[in-house]
mmCIF file of C-alpha atoms in Angstrom:
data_model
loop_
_atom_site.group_PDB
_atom_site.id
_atom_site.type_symbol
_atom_site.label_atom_id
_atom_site.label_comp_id
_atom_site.label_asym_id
_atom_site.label_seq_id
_atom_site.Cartn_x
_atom_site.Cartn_y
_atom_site.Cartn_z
ATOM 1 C CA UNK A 23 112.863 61.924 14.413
ATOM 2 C CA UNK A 24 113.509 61.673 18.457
ATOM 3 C CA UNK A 25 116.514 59.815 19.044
ATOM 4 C CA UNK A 26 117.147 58.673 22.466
ATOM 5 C CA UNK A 27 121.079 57.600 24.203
ATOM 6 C CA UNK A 28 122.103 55.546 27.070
ATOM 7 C CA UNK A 29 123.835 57.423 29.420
ATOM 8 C CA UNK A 30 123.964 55.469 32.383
ATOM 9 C CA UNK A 31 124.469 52.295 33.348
ATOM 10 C CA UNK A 32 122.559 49.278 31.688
ATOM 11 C CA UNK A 33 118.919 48.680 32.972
ATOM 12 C CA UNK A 34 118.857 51.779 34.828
ATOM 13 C CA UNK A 35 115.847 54.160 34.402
ATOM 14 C CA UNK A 36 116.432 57.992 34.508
ATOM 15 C CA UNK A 37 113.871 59.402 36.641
ATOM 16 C CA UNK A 38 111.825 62.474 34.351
ATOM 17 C CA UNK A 39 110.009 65.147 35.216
ATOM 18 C CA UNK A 40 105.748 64.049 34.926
ATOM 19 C CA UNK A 41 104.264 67.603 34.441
ATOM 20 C CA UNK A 42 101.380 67.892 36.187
ATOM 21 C CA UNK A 43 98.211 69.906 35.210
ATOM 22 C CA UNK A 44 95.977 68.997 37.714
ATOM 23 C CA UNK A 45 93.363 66.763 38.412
ATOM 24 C CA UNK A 46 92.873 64.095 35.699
ATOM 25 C CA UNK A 47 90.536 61.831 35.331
ATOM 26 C CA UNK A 48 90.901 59.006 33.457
ATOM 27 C CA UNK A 49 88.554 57.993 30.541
ATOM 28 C CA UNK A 50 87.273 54.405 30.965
ATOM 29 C CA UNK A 51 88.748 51.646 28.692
ATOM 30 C CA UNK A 52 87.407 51.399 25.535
ATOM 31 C CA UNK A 53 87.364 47.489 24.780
ATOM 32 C CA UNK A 54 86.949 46.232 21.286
ATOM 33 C CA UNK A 55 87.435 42.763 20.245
ATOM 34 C CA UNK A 56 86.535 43.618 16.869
ATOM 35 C CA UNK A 57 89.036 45.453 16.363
ATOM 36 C CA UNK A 58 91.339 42.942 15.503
ATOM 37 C CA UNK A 59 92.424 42.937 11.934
ATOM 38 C CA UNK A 60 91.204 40.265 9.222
ATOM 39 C CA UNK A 61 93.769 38.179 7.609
ATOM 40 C CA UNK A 62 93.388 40.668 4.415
ATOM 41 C CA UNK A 63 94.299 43.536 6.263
ATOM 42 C CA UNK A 64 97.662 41.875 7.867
ATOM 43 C CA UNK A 65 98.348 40.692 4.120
ATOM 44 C CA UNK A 66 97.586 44.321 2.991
ATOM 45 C CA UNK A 67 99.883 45.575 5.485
ATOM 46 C CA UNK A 68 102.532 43.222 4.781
ATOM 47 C CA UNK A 69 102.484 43.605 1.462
ATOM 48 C CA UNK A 70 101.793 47.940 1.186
ATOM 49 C CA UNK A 71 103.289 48.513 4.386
ATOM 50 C CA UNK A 72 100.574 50.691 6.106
ATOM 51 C CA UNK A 73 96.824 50.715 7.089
ATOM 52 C CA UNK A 74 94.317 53.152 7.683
ATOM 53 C CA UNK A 75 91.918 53.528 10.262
ATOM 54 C CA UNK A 76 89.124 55.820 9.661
ATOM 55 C CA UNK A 77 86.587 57.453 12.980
ATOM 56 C CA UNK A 78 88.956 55.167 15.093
ATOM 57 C CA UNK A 79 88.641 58.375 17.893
ATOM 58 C CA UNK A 80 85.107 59.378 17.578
ATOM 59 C CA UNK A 81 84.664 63.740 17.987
ATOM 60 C CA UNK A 82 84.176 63.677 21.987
ATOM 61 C CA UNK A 83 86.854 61.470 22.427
ATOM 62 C CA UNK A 84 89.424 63.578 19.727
ATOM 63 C CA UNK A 85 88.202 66.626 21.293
ATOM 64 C CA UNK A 86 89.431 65.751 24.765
ATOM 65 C CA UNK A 87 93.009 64.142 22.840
ATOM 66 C CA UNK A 88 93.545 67.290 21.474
ATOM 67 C CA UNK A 89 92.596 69.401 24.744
ATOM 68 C CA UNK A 90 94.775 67.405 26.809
ATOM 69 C CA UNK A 91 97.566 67.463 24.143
ATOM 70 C CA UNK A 92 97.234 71.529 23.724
ATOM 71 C CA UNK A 93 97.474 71.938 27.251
ATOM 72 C CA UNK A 94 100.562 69.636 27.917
ATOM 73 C CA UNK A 95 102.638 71.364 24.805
ATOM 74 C CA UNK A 96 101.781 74.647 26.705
ATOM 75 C CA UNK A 97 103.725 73.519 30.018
ATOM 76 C CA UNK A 98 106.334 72.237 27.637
ATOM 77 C CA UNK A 99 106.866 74.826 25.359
ATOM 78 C CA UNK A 100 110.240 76.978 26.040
ATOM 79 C CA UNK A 101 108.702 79.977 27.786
ATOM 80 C CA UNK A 102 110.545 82.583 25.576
ATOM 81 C CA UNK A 103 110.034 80.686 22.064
ATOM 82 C CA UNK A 104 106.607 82.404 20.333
ATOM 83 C CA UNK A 105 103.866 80.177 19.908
ATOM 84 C CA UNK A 106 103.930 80.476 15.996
ATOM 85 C CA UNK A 107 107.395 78.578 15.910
ATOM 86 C CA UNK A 108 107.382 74.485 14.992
ATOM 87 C CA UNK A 109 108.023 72.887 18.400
ATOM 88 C CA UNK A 110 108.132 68.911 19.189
ATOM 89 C CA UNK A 111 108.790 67.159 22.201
ATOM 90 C CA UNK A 112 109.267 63.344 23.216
ATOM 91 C CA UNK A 113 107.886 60.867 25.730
ATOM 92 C CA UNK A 114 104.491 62.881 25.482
ATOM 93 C CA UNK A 115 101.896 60.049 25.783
ATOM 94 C CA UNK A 116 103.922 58.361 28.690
ATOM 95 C CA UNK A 117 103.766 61.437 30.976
ATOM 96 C CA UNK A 118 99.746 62.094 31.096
ATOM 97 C CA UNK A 119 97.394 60.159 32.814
ATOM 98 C CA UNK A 120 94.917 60.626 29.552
ATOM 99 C CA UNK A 121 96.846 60.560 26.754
ATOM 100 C CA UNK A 122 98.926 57.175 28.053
ATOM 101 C CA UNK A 123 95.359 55.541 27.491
ATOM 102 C CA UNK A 124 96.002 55.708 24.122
ATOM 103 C CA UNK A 125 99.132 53.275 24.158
ATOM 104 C CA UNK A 126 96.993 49.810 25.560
ATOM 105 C CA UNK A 127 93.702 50.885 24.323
ATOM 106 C CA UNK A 128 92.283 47.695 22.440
ATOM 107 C CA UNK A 129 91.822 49.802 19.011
ATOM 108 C CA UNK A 130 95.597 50.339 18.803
ATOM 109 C CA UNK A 131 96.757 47.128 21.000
ATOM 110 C CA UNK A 132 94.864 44.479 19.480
ATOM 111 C CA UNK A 133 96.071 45.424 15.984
ATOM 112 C CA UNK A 134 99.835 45.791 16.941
ATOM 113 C CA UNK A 135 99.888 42.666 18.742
ATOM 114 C CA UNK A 136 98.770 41.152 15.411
ATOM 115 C CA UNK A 137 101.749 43.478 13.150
ATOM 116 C CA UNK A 138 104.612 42.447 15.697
ATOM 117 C CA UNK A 139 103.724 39.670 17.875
ATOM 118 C CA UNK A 140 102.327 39.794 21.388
ATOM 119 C CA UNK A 141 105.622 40.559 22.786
ATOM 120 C CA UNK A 142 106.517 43.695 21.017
ATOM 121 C CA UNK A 143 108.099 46.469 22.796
ATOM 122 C CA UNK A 144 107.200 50.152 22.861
ATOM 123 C CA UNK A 145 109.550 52.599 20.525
ATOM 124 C CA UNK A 146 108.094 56.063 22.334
ATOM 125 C CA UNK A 147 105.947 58.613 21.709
ATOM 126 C CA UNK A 148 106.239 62.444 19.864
ATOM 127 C CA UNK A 149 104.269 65.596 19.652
ATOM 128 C CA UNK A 150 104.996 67.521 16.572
ATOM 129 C CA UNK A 151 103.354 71.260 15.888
ATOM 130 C CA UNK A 152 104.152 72.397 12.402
ATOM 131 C CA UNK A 153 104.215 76.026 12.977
ATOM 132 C CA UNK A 154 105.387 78.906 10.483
ATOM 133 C CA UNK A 155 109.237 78.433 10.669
ATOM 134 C CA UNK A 156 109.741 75.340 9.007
ATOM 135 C CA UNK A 157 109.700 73.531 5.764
ATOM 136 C CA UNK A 158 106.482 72.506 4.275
ATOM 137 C CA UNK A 159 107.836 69.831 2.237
ATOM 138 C CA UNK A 160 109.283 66.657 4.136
ATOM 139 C CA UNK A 161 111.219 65.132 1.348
ATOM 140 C CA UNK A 162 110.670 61.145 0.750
ATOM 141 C CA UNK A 163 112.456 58.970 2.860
ATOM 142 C CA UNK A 164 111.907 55.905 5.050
ATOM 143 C CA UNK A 165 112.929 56.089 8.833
ATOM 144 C CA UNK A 166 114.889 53.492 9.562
ATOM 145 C CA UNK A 167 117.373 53.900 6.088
ATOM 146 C CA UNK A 168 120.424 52.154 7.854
ATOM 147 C CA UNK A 169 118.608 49.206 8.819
ATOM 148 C CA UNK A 170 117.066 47.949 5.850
ATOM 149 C CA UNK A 171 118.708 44.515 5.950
ATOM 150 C CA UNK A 172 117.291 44.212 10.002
ATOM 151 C CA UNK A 173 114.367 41.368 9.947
ATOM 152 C CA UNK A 174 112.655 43.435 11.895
ATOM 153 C CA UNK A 175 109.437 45.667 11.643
ATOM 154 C CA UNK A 176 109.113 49.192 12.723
ATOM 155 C CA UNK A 177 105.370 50.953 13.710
ATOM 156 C CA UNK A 178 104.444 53.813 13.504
ATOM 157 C CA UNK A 179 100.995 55.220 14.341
ATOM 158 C CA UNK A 180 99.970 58.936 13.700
ATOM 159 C CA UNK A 181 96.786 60.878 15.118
ATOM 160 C CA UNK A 182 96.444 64.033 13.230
ATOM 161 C CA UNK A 183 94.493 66.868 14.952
ATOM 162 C CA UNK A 184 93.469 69.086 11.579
ATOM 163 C CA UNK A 185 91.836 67.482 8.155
ATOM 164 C CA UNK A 186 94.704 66.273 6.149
ATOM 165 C CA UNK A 187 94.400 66.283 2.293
ATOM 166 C CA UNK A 188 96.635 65.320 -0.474
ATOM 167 C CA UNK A 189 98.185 69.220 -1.631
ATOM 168 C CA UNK A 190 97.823 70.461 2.738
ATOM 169 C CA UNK A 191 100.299 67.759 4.568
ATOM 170 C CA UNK A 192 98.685 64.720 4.217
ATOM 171 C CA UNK A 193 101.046 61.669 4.619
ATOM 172 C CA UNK A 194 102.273 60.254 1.261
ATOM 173 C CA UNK A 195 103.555 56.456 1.085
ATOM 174 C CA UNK A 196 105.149 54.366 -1.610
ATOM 175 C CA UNK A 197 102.948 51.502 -1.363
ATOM 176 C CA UNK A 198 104.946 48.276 -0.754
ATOM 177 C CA UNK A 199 108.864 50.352 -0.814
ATOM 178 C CA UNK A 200 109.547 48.832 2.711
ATOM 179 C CA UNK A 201 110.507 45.568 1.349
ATOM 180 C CA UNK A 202 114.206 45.722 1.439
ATOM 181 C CA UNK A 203 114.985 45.257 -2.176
ATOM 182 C CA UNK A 204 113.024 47.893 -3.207
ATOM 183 C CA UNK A 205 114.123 50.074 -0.306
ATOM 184 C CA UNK A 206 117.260 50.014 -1.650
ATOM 185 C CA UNK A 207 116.526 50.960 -4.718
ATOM 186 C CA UNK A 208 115.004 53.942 -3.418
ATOM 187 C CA UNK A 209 117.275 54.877 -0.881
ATOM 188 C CA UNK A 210 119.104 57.749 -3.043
ATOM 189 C CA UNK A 211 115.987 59.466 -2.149
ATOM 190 C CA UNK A 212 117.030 60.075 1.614
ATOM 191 C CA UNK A 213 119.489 62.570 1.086
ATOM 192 C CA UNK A 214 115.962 64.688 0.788
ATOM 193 C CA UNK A 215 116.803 67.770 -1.311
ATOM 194 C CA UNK A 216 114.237 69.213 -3.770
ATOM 195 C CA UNK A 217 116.463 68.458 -6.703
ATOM 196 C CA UNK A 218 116.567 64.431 -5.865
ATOM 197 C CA UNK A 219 113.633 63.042 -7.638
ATOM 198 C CA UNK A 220 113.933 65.218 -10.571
ATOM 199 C CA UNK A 221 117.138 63.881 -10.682
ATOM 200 C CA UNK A 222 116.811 60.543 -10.693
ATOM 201 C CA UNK A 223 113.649 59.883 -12.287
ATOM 202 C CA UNK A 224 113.076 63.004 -14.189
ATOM 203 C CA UNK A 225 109.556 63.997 -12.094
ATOM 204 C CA UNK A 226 109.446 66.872 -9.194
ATOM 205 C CA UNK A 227 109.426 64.775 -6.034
ATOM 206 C CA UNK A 228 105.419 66.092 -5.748
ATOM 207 C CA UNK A 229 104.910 63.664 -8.625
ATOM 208 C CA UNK A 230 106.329 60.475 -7.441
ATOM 209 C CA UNK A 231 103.608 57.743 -7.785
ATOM 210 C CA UNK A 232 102.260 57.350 -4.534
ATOM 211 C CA UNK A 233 99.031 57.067 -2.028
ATOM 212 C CA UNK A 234 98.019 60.078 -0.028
ATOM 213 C CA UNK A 235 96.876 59.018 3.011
ATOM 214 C CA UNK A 236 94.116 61.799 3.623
ATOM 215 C CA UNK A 237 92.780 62.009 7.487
ATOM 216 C CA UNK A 238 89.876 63.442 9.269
ATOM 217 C CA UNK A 239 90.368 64.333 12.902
ATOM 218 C CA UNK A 240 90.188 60.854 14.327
ATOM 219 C CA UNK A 241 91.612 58.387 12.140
ATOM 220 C CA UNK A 242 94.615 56.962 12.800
ATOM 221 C CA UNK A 243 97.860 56.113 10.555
ATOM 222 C CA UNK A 244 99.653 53.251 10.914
ATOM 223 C CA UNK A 245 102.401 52.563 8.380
ATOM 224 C CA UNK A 246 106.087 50.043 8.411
ATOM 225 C CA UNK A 247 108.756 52.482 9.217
ATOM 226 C CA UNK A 248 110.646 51.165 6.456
ATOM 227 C CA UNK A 249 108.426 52.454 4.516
ATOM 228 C CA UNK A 250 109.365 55.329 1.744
ATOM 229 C CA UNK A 251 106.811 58.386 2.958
ATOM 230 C CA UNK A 252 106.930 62.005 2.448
ATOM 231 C CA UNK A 253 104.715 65.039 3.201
ATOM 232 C CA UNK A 254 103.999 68.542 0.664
ATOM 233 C CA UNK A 255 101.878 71.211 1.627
ATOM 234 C CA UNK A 256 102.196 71.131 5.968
ATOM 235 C CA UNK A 257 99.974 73.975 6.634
ATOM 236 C CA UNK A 258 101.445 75.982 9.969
ATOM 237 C CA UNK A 259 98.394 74.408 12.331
ATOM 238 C CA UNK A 260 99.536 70.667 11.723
ATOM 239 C CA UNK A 261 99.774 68.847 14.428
ATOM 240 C CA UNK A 262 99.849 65.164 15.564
ATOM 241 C CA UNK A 263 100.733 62.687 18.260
ATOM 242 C CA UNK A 264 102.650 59.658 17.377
ATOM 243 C CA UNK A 265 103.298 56.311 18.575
ATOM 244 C CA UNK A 266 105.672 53.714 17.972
ATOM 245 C CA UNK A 267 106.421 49.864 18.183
ATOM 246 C CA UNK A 268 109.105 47.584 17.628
ATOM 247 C CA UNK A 269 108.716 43.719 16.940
ATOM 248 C CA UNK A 270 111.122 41.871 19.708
ATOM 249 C CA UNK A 271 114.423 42.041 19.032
ATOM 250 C CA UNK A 272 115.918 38.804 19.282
ATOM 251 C CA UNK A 273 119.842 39.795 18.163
ATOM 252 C CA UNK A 274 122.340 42.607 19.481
ATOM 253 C CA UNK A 275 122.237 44.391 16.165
ATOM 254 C CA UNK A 276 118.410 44.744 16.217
ATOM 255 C CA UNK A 277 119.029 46.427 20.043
ATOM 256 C CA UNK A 278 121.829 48.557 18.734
ATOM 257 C CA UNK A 279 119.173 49.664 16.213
ATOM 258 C CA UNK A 280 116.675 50.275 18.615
ATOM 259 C CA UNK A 281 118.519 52.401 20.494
ATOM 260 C CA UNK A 282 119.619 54.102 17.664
ATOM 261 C CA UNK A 283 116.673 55.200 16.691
ATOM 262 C CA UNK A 284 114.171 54.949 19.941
ATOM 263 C CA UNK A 285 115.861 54.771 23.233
ATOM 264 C CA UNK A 286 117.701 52.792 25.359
ATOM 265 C CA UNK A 287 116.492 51.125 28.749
ATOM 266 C CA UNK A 288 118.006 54.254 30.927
ATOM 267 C CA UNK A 289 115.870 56.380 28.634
ATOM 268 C CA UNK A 290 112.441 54.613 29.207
ATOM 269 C CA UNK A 291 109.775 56.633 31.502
ATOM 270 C CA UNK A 292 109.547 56.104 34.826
ATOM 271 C CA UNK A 293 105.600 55.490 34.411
ATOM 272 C CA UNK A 294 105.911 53.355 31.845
ATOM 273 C CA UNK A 295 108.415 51.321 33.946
ATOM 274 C CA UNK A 296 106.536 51.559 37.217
ATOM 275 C CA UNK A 297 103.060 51.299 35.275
ATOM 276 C CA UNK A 298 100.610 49.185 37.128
ATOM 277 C CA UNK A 299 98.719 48.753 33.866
ATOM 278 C CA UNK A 300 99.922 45.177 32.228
ATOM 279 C CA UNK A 301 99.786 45.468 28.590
ATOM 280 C CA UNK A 302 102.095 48.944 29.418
ATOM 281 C CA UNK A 303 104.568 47.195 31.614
ATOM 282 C CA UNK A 304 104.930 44.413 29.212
ATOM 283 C CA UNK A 305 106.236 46.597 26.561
ATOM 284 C CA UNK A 306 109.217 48.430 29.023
ATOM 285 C CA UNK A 307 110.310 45.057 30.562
ATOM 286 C CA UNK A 308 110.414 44.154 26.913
ATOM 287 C CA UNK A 309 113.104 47.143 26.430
ATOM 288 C CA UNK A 310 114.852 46.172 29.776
ATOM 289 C CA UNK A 311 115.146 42.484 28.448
ATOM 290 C CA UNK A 312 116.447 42.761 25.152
ATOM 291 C CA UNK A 313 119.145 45.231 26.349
ATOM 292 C CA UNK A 314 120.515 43.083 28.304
ATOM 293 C CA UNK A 315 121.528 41.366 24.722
ATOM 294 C CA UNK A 316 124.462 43.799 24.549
ATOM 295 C CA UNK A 317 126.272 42.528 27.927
ATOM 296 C CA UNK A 318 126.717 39.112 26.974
#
C-alpha cells in the first residue's frame, strides 16, 4: 500500500512531475444516471462490505485504459529495472489526461457519492504490475488494521486488466469482516505469514471461507477497506489500476489516519488541485479542508 507524508508546510501542494506522452485526447463523458445504486445494493455493501460491477468498461473503452496505462508505466518504469520485475507507482490516474476521466466519471462517482456522502474526499490512485519477482500469495488482511475503531469508511475500487479467477489472483473477501467487532477478531491474521491461518483455525489460509471476486477485463471492484481480503495464485501478467475514497473526516484522528495511510494536503497533485473539472476539485479542497483540523 502507497503511503504518502507531509513534508512541508500545511496546505501547501508539492508541485510533480505530469509525464507527458503526447497528444491526448480526451474521451467524452460517459453520463449515467442509472448508475446509481438501489437501496439493496448500499444495504449489501454495508452489510458484506464490497460490490461488484460487471462490463462497467465496455472492450473499446478497456482497451484504450489499458493502452494508456501500458504506455504511462513505460515512462515510469526505472530505466535499468527489466520489464519482468513487479513494479507499482502512485498518483497514476491524476497525472493523464485519459485515465483522470476515470475518477468523476458518473459509473464510479454516482455510486461513491452514495457509499461516503457527497462530500467525500479522494484517497489517490496506484498502478500495480505483478511481475515474476514477487509473492503470489497476498496473505489476508484488511488495509486500514490500526483504525478499526475510526467511524469512518475506506474505498477502494480495482480495474483489473487480465481475467481474474478464483486459483489465478482473483480478489478474495470475508464477506461482512469490516465491521469492527469482527475485524478484531480477525486481526491476528495481519501479521500475513503462511503459517497464520493454519494456526489459528486449523485450515491453510487458501481455505478460509470466503467470496472470490472473479473479474473479466472491465468490471470493476469496489470493496470497504476494512475489509479482511487476500489474493492466491497472482499470475506474473496481473495488473490493475486502483482508486480510492475516504468519507469526510470530521475529527483530527480520522486526518491523522488519512494521512497515514493516503496523503497529506502537500502530497495532493497539482492537477487535481488546479483541476478545472468540479466533481475533481471538490475532492482535493476536501483534503485541504480537513487538514486544517490538525492546526487548531
Amino acid at each position: 500500500m502507497v503511503r504518502g507524508a507531509a513534508d512541508g508546510a500545511r496546505g501547501a501542494v508539492r508541485r510533480r512531475l505530469i509525464v507527458v506522452l503526447g497528444p491526448v485526447k480526451r474521451s467524452p463523458r460517459r453520463e449515467c444516471p442509472t448508475m446509481k445504486l438501489t437501496d439493496a445494493q448500499i444495504n449489501y455493501f454495508n452489510t458484506f462490505g464490497y460490490l461488484l460491477f460487471r462490463g462497467l468498461y465496455p472492450p473499446d473503452e478497456m482497451a484504450r485504459i489499458v493502452a494508456e496505462a501500458d504506455a504511462l508505466m513505460a515512462k515510469l518504469r526505472p530505466a535499468n529495472q527489466d520489464a519482468s520485475e513487479a513494479f507499482g507507482a502512485s498518483q497514476v490516474l491524476e497525472q493523464h489526461p485519459v485515465l483522470s476521466d476515470m475518477v468523476d466519471d458518473d459509473r464510479v462517482y454516482l455510486p461513491v457519492s452514495q457509499l461516503l456522502g457527497e462530500d467525500f474526499i479522494w484517497g489517490g490512485s496506484e498502478f500495480n504490475y505483478q511481475g515474476s519477482t514477487t509473492d503470489p500469495t497476498h496473505w489476508w488482511h484488511c488495509d486500514r488494521g490500526d483504525c478499526l475503531d475510526l467511524p469512518v469508511t475506506w474505498i477502494k475500487c480495482l480495474l483489473y486488466f487480465e481475467p481474474t479467477m478464483r486459483e489465478n489472483g482473483s480478489l478474495r473477501v470475508i464477506p461482512g469482516s469490516h465491521k469492527t467487532d469482527w475485524a478484531k477478531q480477525l486481526l491476528p491474521l495481519q501479521e500475513q505469514k503462511p503459517t497464520t491461518a493454519d494456526r489459528l483455525y486449523g485450515v491453510p489460509a487458501h481455505a478460509l471461507p470466503c467470496v472470490a471476486m472473479e473479474t473479466q477485463p472491465g468490471d470493476l471492484v469496489t470493496f470497504n477497506q476494512f475489509l479482511f481480503h487476500g489474493v492466491f495464485g497472482k499470475q506474473a501478467s496481473r495488473r490493475y489500476l486502483a482508486m480510492k475514497f475516504v468519507e469526510r473526516p470530521t475529527r483530527a484522528e480520522h486526518v491523522r489516519a488519512y494521512e497515514r495511510h493516503c496523503q497529506s494536503a502537500a502530497d495532493l497533485h497539482e492537477a487535481f488541485v488546479n483541476s478545472s473539472r468540479p466533481r475533481i476539485r471538490k475532492m482535493a479542497d476536501g483534503v485541504i479542508e480537513a487538514t486544517k483540523m490538525l492546526s487548531q
